[in-house]
Amino acid sequence: QGDVYGSALSSLALGDRLTEHRARMQHAHGASSAGLGSVDQWYVDDGQAFVRLDVAEEWLRSVDAAILAVGGSRSAGADCKSHARLLCTPAYAADHPDWASDYIRKTCIVGVGASSSPKVLGVHIGSEDACSADMDKLTLTVAQARATLSVDAGGLGMREASTIAMPAFLASRVASHPMVAEMCEHTAAAGLCSAALSLQTYDARTAAAWAVWLQSLPEAVHGEARQLLADARDLAQRRWESLVRGCEPAAETTGGPPALAPGGRLIAALGTEDVEHPHTRTAHGALALQQQLTRLADRCVAAGLMDKLRAQERWGDLHRLQDLSAPDASHDWLWA
């Protein structure tokens, strides 16, 4: 806790014990990984697993033994944080009301199907209320709409969740695709589901979201948007392959203005930790694509605002917006 390399050390230590856990399960069943009916994926010490019901308690006890071997434990009783959910049809759930053993109920919060939203990295996701709140649409005045644009598009960067939700979702899906493909292979190796089917389901949802977002843009920029997505997908694959080989990650190309400083500083200049700052180094991976997609959308919104101002003959406001969104305009004064 608090160590610079704490997360890495924790992952390595727990990873060794989990390797022993998998070997223990294989030895107990005399089977290869394809016959175990279980697969687990981890982010530091936060794990997600799919396990066949007939080996669920045995698997859970074996994992607890692995955690205990590194000096840890899962909370039990009223303090338990682990979740166990039976993924099945309503009919199967009705026929198996006692599917969770006493040990599972003691150490997990038990649920069935989609009756409760899943919890990932300590946060409940996929609930109807949360999704509805994210996708709410607001009717904005010209001034409010301009304020939500990026700084280089003449705005103040005061983005709303409803406008950034889809670019953020798409960026995370594209950046995660190589890792998801790897996890699908693990699931197939455990005999739980076809890797092709799992990845096809993932890709179909991404494609559906992409089609919806693309419809919100003028057709004239569809080609540019598709190129951004293709470049990000290729970069994500190359970065993942380089990480697997233990090499340096592939370099990012952001298309944004270069940083003024030739090298990174120990302490960033005032304001440059803000992603809207014109001299901020663009983040890697999903955040880079998210920024590119939102800036593309901002350009379209800004063009629409200019058309509206022109139609209303608001020449002063039009010239001000044109000046603020000019490629050579300086926005440093916002951080002065």
GROMACS .gro file of C-alpha atoms in nm:
model
  336
    1GLN     CA    1   0.000   0.000   0.000
    2GLY     CA    2   0.149   0.332  -0.108
    3ASP     CA    3   0.451   0.176  -0.275
    4VAL     CA    4   0.525   0.303  -0.626
    5TYR     CA    5   0.544  -0.054  -0.753
    6GLY     CA    6   0.282  -0.188  -0.512
    7SER     CA    7   0.030  -0.278  -0.781
    8ALA     CA    8   0.289  -0.462  -0.991
    9LEU     CA    9   0.427  -0.652  -0.691
   10SER     CA   10   0.078  -0.743  -0.575
   11SER     CA   11  -0.013  -0.870  -0.922
   12LEU     CA   12   0.302  -1.082  -0.950
   13ALA     CA   13   0.262  -1.236  -0.605
   14LEU     CA   14  -0.107  -1.314  -0.653
   15GLY     CA   15  -0.042  -1.436  -1.006
   16ASP     CA   16   0.200  -1.702  -0.880
   17ARG     CA   17  -0.056  -1.830  -0.631
   18LEU     CA   18  -0.333  -1.831  -0.892
   19THR     CA   19  -0.112  -2.038  -1.121
   20GLU     CA   20  -0.090  -2.289  -0.836
   21HIS     CA   21  -0.469  -2.270  -0.796
   22ARG     CA   22  -0.521  -2.363  -1.162
   23ALA     CA   23  -0.273  -2.648  -1.135
   24ARG     CA   24  -0.454  -2.764  -0.820
   25MET     CA   25  -0.788  -2.773  -1.003
   26GLN     CA   26  -0.639  -2.961  -1.298
   27HIS     CA   27  -0.480  -3.217  -1.068
   28ALA     CA   28  -0.804  -3.268  -0.875
   29HIS     CA   29  -1.001  -3.335  -1.192
   30GLY     CA   30  -0.725  -3.496  -1.395
   31ALA     CA   31  -0.819  -3.271  -1.684
   32SER     CA   32  -0.672  -3.012  -1.913
   33SER     CA   33  -0.783  -2.651  -1.885
   34ALA     CA   34  -1.054  -2.724  -2.143
   35GLY     CA   35  -1.221  -2.963  -1.900
   36LEU     CA   36  -1.221  -2.739  -1.594
   37GLY     CA   37  -1.520  -2.525  -1.684
   38SER     CA   38  -1.373  -2.213  -1.525
   39VAL     CA   39  -1.183  -1.908  -1.641
   40ASP     CA   40  -1.071  -1.602  -1.443
   41GLN     CA   41  -0.932  -1.265  -1.552
   42TRP     CA   42  -0.762  -1.017  -1.318
   43TYR     CA   43  -0.677  -0.649  -1.286
   44VAL     CA   44  -0.424  -0.630  -0.999
   45ASP     CA   45  -0.629  -0.788  -0.716
   46ASP     CA   46  -0.975  -0.746  -0.869
   47GLY     CA   47  -1.091  -1.058  -1.051
   48GLN     CA   48  -1.385  -1.164  -1.267
   49ALA     CA   49  -1.456  -1.532  -1.330
   50PHE     CA   50  -1.699  -1.755  -1.518
   51VAL     CA   51  -1.735  -2.094  -1.349
   52ARG     CA   52  -1.961  -2.393  -1.411
   53LEU     CA   53  -2.205  -2.446  -1.127
   54ASP     CA   54  -2.087  -2.799  -1.047
   55VAL     CA   55  -1.735  -2.677  -0.958
   56ALA     CA   56  -1.826  -2.334  -0.820
   57GLU     CA   57  -1.763  -2.398  -0.449
   58GLU     CA   58  -1.448  -2.602  -0.513
   59TRP     CA   59  -1.315  -2.326  -0.739
   60LEU     CA   60  -1.396  -2.056  -0.484
   61ARG     CA   61  -1.226  -2.243  -0.199
   62SER     CA   62  -0.918  -2.295  -0.415
   63VAL     CA   63  -0.902  -1.924  -0.499
   64ASP     CA   64  -0.939  -1.837  -0.131
   65ALA     CA   65  -0.644  -2.067  -0.058
   66ALA     CA   66  -0.440  -1.876  -0.318
   67ILE     CA   67  -0.534  -1.542  -0.162
   68LEU     CA   68  -0.451  -1.672   0.185
   69ALA     CA   69  -0.108  -1.782   0.062
   70VAL     CA   70  -0.014  -1.417   0.000
   71GLY     CA   71  -0.152  -1.305   0.335
   72GLY     CA   72  -0.492  -1.187   0.217
   73SER     CA   73  -0.852  -1.293   0.262
   74ARG     CA   74  -1.200  -1.218   0.135
   75SER     CA   75  -1.452  -1.066   0.373
   76ALA     CA   76  -1.738  -1.288   0.487
   77GLY     CA   77  -2.082  -1.239   0.635
   78ALA     CA   78  -2.227  -0.888   0.640
   79ASP     CA   79  -1.891  -0.742   0.529
   80CYS     CA   80  -1.846  -0.955   0.216
   81LYS     CA   81  -1.773  -0.768  -0.108
   82SER     CA   82  -1.752  -1.053  -0.359
   83HIS     CA   83  -2.049  -1.108  -0.590
   84ALA     CA   84  -2.172  -1.445  -0.720
   85ARG     CA   85  -2.436  -1.433  -0.993
   86LEU     CA   86  -2.605  -1.728  -1.162
   87LEU     CA   87  -2.626  -1.655  -1.534
   88CYS     CA   88  -2.920  -1.859  -1.663
   89THR     CA   89  -3.276  -1.854  -1.791
   90PRO     CA   90  -3.558  -1.766  -1.547
   91ALA     CA   91  -3.686  -2.123  -1.574
   92TYR     CA   92  -3.351  -2.270  -1.468
   93ALA     CA   93  -3.329  -2.030  -1.175
   94ALA     CA   94  -3.678  -2.130  -1.061
   95ASP     CA   95  -3.582  -2.499  -1.072
   96HIS     CA   96  -3.257  -2.441  -0.878
   97PRO     CA   97  -3.336  -2.202  -0.591
   98ASP     CA   98  -3.060  -2.352  -0.375
   99TRP     CA   99  -2.783  -2.331  -0.634
  100ALA     CA  100  -2.553  -2.136  -0.399
  101SER     CA  101  -2.391  -2.346  -0.126
  102ASP     CA  102  -2.355  -2.224   0.232
  103TYR     CA  103  -1.991  -2.132   0.164
  104ILE     CA  104  -2.083  -1.925  -0.141
  105ARG     CA  105  -2.361  -1.746   0.048
  106LYS     CA  106  -2.130  -1.678   0.341
  107THR     CA  107  -1.853  -1.522   0.133
  108CYS     CA  108  -2.046  -1.365  -0.158
  109ILE     CA  109  -2.340  -1.139  -0.230
  110VAL     CA  110  -2.564  -1.375  -0.427
  111GLY     CA  111  -2.775  -1.277  -0.728
  112VAL     CA  112  -2.945  -1.437  -1.028
  113GLY     CA  113  -2.925  -1.332  -1.393
  114ALA     CA  114  -2.982  -0.964  -1.457
  115SER     CA  115  -3.166  -0.905  -1.128
  116SER     CA  116  -2.875  -0.690  -1.012
  117SER     CA  117  -2.621  -0.484  -1.204
  118PRO     CA  118  -2.270  -0.637  -1.212
  119LYS     CA  119  -1.995  -0.480  -1.005
  120VAL     CA  120  -1.657  -0.425  -1.173
  121LEU     CA  121  -1.357  -0.263  -1.003
  122GLY     CA  122  -1.580  -0.159  -0.714
  123VAL     CA  123  -1.846   0.011  -0.928
  124HIS     CA  124  -2.193  -0.111  -1.029
  125ILE     CA  125  -2.237  -0.088  -1.406
  126GLY     CA  126  -2.519  -0.133  -1.652
  127SER     CA  127  -2.804  -0.022  -1.424
  128GLU     CA  128  -3.099   0.134  -1.603
  129ASP     CA  129  -3.085   0.456  -1.401
  130ALA     CA  130  -2.715   0.509  -1.472
  131CYS     CA  131  -2.755   0.443  -1.844
  132SER     CA  132  -3.055   0.674  -1.868
  133ALA     CA  133  -2.873   0.953  -1.685
  134ASP     CA  134  -2.572   0.925  -1.916
  135MET     CA  135  -2.779   0.938  -2.233
  136ASP     CA  136  -3.013   1.224  -2.133
  137LYS     CA  137  -3.026   1.499  -2.393
  138LEU     CA  138  -3.038   1.870  -2.306
  139THR     CA  139  -3.160   2.158  -2.520
  140LEU     CA  140  -2.886   2.421  -2.506
  141THR     CA  141  -2.869   2.786  -2.596
  142VAL     CA  142  -2.595   2.896  -2.835
  143ALA     CA  143  -2.381   3.022  -2.546
  144GLN     CA  144  -2.423   2.699  -2.350
  145ALA     CA  145  -2.352   2.485  -2.655
  146ARG     CA  146  -2.037   2.683  -2.732
  147ALA     CA  147  -1.914   2.644  -2.374
  148THR     CA  148  -1.933   2.264  -2.407
  149LEU     CA  149  -1.698   2.261  -2.707
  150SER     CA  150  -1.326   2.198  -2.677
  151VAL     CA  151  -1.103   2.502  -2.630
  152ASP     CA  152  -0.953   2.478  -2.979
  153ALA     CA  153  -1.306   2.476  -3.124
  154GLY     CA  154  -1.384   2.806  -2.953
  155GLY     CA  155  -1.540   2.665  -2.636
  156LEU     CA  156  -1.449   2.627  -2.269
  157GLY     CA  157  -1.421   2.248  -2.251
  158MET     CA  158  -1.723   2.222  -2.016
  159ARG     CA  159  -1.832   1.892  -2.163
  160GLU     CA  160  -2.151   1.712  -2.060
  161ALA     CA  161  -2.169   1.340  -1.989
  162SER     CA  162  -2.439   1.296  -2.253
  163THR     CA  163  -2.212   1.424  -2.532
  164ILE     CA  164  -1.896   1.245  -2.428
  165ALA     CA  165  -2.053   0.910  -2.335
  166MET     CA  166  -2.050   0.760  -2.686
  167PRO     CA  167  -1.695   0.870  -2.785
  168ALA     CA  168  -1.568   0.742  -2.449
  169PHE     CA  169  -1.749   0.409  -2.496
  170LEU     CA  170  -1.618   0.364  -2.850
  171ALA     CA  171  -1.263   0.459  -2.754
  172SER     CA  172  -1.256   0.213  -2.465
  173ARG     CA  173  -1.391  -0.068  -2.685
  174VAL     CA  174  -1.131  -0.010  -2.957
  175ALA     CA  175  -0.839   0.024  -2.716
  176SER     CA  176  -0.947  -0.288  -2.524
  177HIS     CA  177  -1.013  -0.507  -2.830
  178PRO     CA  178  -0.677  -0.693  -2.831
  179MET     CA  179  -0.708  -0.770  -2.458
  180VAL     CA  180  -1.069  -0.881  -2.500
  181ALA     CA  181  -0.961  -1.114  -2.782
  182GLU     CA  182  -0.703  -1.266  -2.548
  183MET     CA  183  -0.965  -1.316  -2.275
  184CYS     CA  184  -1.199  -1.478  -2.528
  185GLU     CA  185  -0.924  -1.728  -2.605
  186HIS     CA  186  -0.895  -1.803  -2.232
  187THR     CA  187  -1.270  -1.860  -2.212
  188ALA     CA  188  -1.258  -2.097  -2.508
  189ALA     CA  189  -0.963  -2.285  -2.357
  190ALA     CA  190  -1.172  -2.344  -2.043
  191GLY     CA  191  -1.447  -2.501  -2.254
  192LEU     CA  192  -1.703  -2.235  -2.165
  193CYS     CA  193  -1.769  -2.052  -2.491
  194SER     CA  194  -1.635  -2.023  -2.844
  195ALA     CA  195  -1.374  -1.748  -2.875
  196ALA     CA  196  -1.516  -1.646  -3.212
  197LEU     CA  197  -1.869  -1.618  -3.071
  198SER     CA  198  -1.755  -1.412  -2.771
  199LEU     CA  199  -1.554  -1.172  -2.986
  200GLN     CA  200  -1.832  -1.150  -3.243
  201THR     CA  201  -2.074  -1.042  -2.969
  202TYR     CA  202  -1.826  -0.780  -2.847
  203ASP     CA  203  -1.764  -0.647  -3.198
  204ALA     CA  204  -2.136  -0.636  -3.280
  205ARG     CA  205  -2.208  -0.410  -2.985
  206THR     CA  206  -1.917  -0.184  -3.079
  207ALA     CA  207  -2.036  -0.167  -3.440
  208ALA     CA  208  -2.391  -0.080  -3.330
  209ALA     CA  209  -2.266   0.204  -3.110
  210TRP     CA  210  -2.040   0.328  -3.390
  211ALA     CA  211  -2.331   0.336  -3.636
  212VAL     CA  212  -2.542   0.540  -3.394
  213TRP     CA  213  -2.262   0.790  -3.327
  214LEU     CA  214  -2.174   0.822  -3.695
  215GLN     CA  215  -2.533   0.923  -3.772
  216SER     CA  216  -2.488   1.223  -3.542
  217LEU     CA  217  -2.215   1.360  -3.772
  218PRO     CA  218  -2.246   1.519  -4.117
  219GLU     CA  219  -2.180   1.269  -4.395
  220ALA     CA  220  -1.889   1.484  -4.514
  221VAL     CA  221  -1.675   1.380  -4.214
  222HIS     CA  222  -1.768   1.009  -4.207
  223GLY     CA  223  -1.452   0.916  -4.396
  224GLU     CA  224  -1.231   1.104  -4.150
  225ALA     CA  225  -1.410   0.941  -3.857
  226ARG     CA  226  -1.364   0.592  -4.003
  227GLN     CA  227  -0.994   0.662  -4.058
  228LEU     CA  228  -0.952   0.770  -3.694
  229LEU     CA  229  -1.112   0.444  -3.581
  230ALA     CA  230  -0.902   0.231  -3.817
  231ASP     CA  231  -0.578   0.399  -3.708
  232ALA     CA  232  -0.667   0.357  -3.339
  233ARG     CA  233  -0.755  -0.009  -3.390
  234ASP     CA  234  -0.422  -0.074  -3.563
  235LEU     CA  235  -0.228   0.114  -3.295
  236ALA     CA  236  -0.404  -0.075  -3.014
  237GLN     CA  237  -0.310  -0.407  -3.175
  238ARG     CA  238   0.053  -0.305  -3.222
  239ARG     CA  239   0.077  -0.174  -2.865
  240TRP     CA  240  -0.066  -0.497  -2.726
  241GLU     CA  241   0.171  -0.712  -2.932
  242SER     CA  242   0.469  -0.504  -2.819
  243LEU     CA  243   0.362  -0.535  -2.454
  244VAL     CA  244   0.325  -0.912  -2.488
  245ARG     CA  245   0.676  -0.930  -2.634
  246GLY     CA  246   0.807  -0.709  -2.352
  247CYS     CA  247   0.905  -0.429  -2.591
  248GLU     CA  248   0.839  -0.058  -2.580
  249PRO     CA  249   0.478   0.029  -2.670
  250ALA     CA  250   0.417   0.166  -3.018
  251ALA     CA  251   0.440   0.543  -3.042
  252GLU     CA  252   0.122   0.746  -3.032
  253THR     CA  253   0.032   0.996  -3.305
  254THR     CA  254  -0.222   1.248  -3.184
  255GLY     CA  255  -0.256   1.496  -3.468
  256GLY     CA  256  -0.265   1.775  -3.210
  257PRO     CA  257  -0.021   2.062  -3.158
  258PRO     CA  258   0.321   1.959  -3.024
  259ALA     CA  259   0.415   2.035  -2.666
  260LEU     CA  260   0.632   2.343  -2.629
  261ALA     CA  261   0.875   2.177  -2.389
  262PRO     CA  262   1.129   1.941  -2.559
  263GLY     CA  263   1.096   1.693  -2.272
  264GLY     CA  264   0.865   1.613  -1.985
  265ARG     CA  265   0.904   1.808  -1.664
  266LEU     CA  266   0.906   1.673  -1.311
  267ILE     CA  267   0.626   1.919  -1.231
  268ALA     CA  268   0.395   2.014  -1.517
  269ALA     CA  269   0.347   2.377  -1.608
  270LEU     CA  270   0.041   2.541  -1.456
  271GLY     CA  271  -0.273   2.425  -1.635
  272THR     CA  272  -0.110   2.167  -1.859
  273GLU     CA  273  -0.253   1.875  -1.660
  274ASP     CA  274  -0.588   1.983  -1.809
  275VAL     CA  275  -0.662   1.785  -2.128
  276GLU     CA  276  -0.809   2.102  -2.281
  277HIS     CA  277  -0.479   2.290  -2.246
  278PRO     CA  278  -0.331   2.345  -2.596
  279HIS     CA  279   0.015   2.225  -2.489
  280THR     CA  280  -0.092   1.916  -2.299
  281ARG     CA  281   0.061   1.592  -2.419
  282THR     CA  282  -0.230   1.377  -2.531
  283ALA     CA  283  -0.282   1.065  -2.323
  284HIS     CA  284  -0.228   0.717  -2.461
  285GLY     CA  285  -0.480   0.459  -2.572
  286ALA     CA  286  -0.851   0.511  -2.519
  287LEU     CA  287  -0.823   0.871  -2.401
  288ALA     CA  288  -0.635   0.969  -2.718
  289LEU     CA  289  -0.907   0.829  -2.944
  290GLN     CA  290  -1.178   0.978  -2.723
  291GLN     CA  291  -1.018   1.319  -2.761
  292GLN     CA  292  -0.991   1.281  -3.139
  293LEU     CA  293  -1.356   1.177  -3.173
  294THR     CA  294  -1.487   1.454  -2.950
  295ARG     CA  295  -1.280   1.715  -3.133
  296LEU     CA  296  -1.418   1.595  -3.465
  297ALA     CA  297  -1.771   1.626  -3.328
  298ASP     CA  298  -1.686   1.969  -3.184
  299ARG     CA  299  -1.582   2.093  -3.527
  300CYS     CA  300  -1.919   1.989  -3.666
  301VAL     CA  301  -2.110   2.153  -3.380
  302ALA     CA  302  -1.905   2.472  -3.418
  303ALA     CA  303  -1.982   2.480  -3.790
  304GLY     CA  304  -2.352   2.439  -3.710
  305LEU     CA  305  -2.337   2.722  -3.458
  306MET     CA  306  -2.172   2.947  -3.716
  307ASP     CA  307  -2.449   2.869  -3.965
  308LYS     CA  308  -2.709   2.956  -3.701
  309LEU     CA  309  -2.537   3.284  -3.612
  310ARG     CA  310  -2.504   3.368  -3.980
  311ALA     CA  311  -2.875   3.303  -4.039
  312GLN     CA  312  -2.961   3.526  -3.742
  313GLU     CA  313  -2.720   3.794  -3.872
  314ARG     CA  314  -2.535   3.799  -3.542
  315TRP     CA  315  -2.214   3.910  -3.707
  316GLY     CA  316  -2.028   4.004  -3.389
  317ASP     CA  317  -2.087   3.663  -3.231
  318LEU     CA  318  -2.001   3.492  -3.560
  319HIS     CA  319  -1.668   3.673  -3.596
  320ARG     CA  320  -1.585   3.604  -3.230
  321LEU     CA  321  -1.645   3.229  -3.272
  322GLN     CA  322  -1.449   3.222  -3.599
  323ASP     CA  323  -1.159   3.397  -3.428
  324LEU     CA  324  -1.159   3.163  -3.127
  325SER     CA  325  -1.173   2.849  -3.342
  326ALA     CA  326  -0.904   2.957  -3.589
  327PRO     CA  327  -0.615   2.705  -3.608
  328ASP     CA  328  -0.356   2.968  -3.513
  329ALA     CA  329  -0.557   3.119  -3.224
  330SER     CA  330  -0.387   3.120  -2.882
  331HIS     CA  331  -0.596   3.002  -2.587
  332ASP     CA  332  -0.326   3.028  -2.320
  333TRP     CA  333  -0.508   3.322  -2.160
  334LEU     CA  334  -0.767   3.079  -2.018
  335TRP     CA  335  -0.496   2.940  -1.786
  336ALA     CA  336  -0.326   3.272  -1.707
   0.00000   0.00000   0.00000
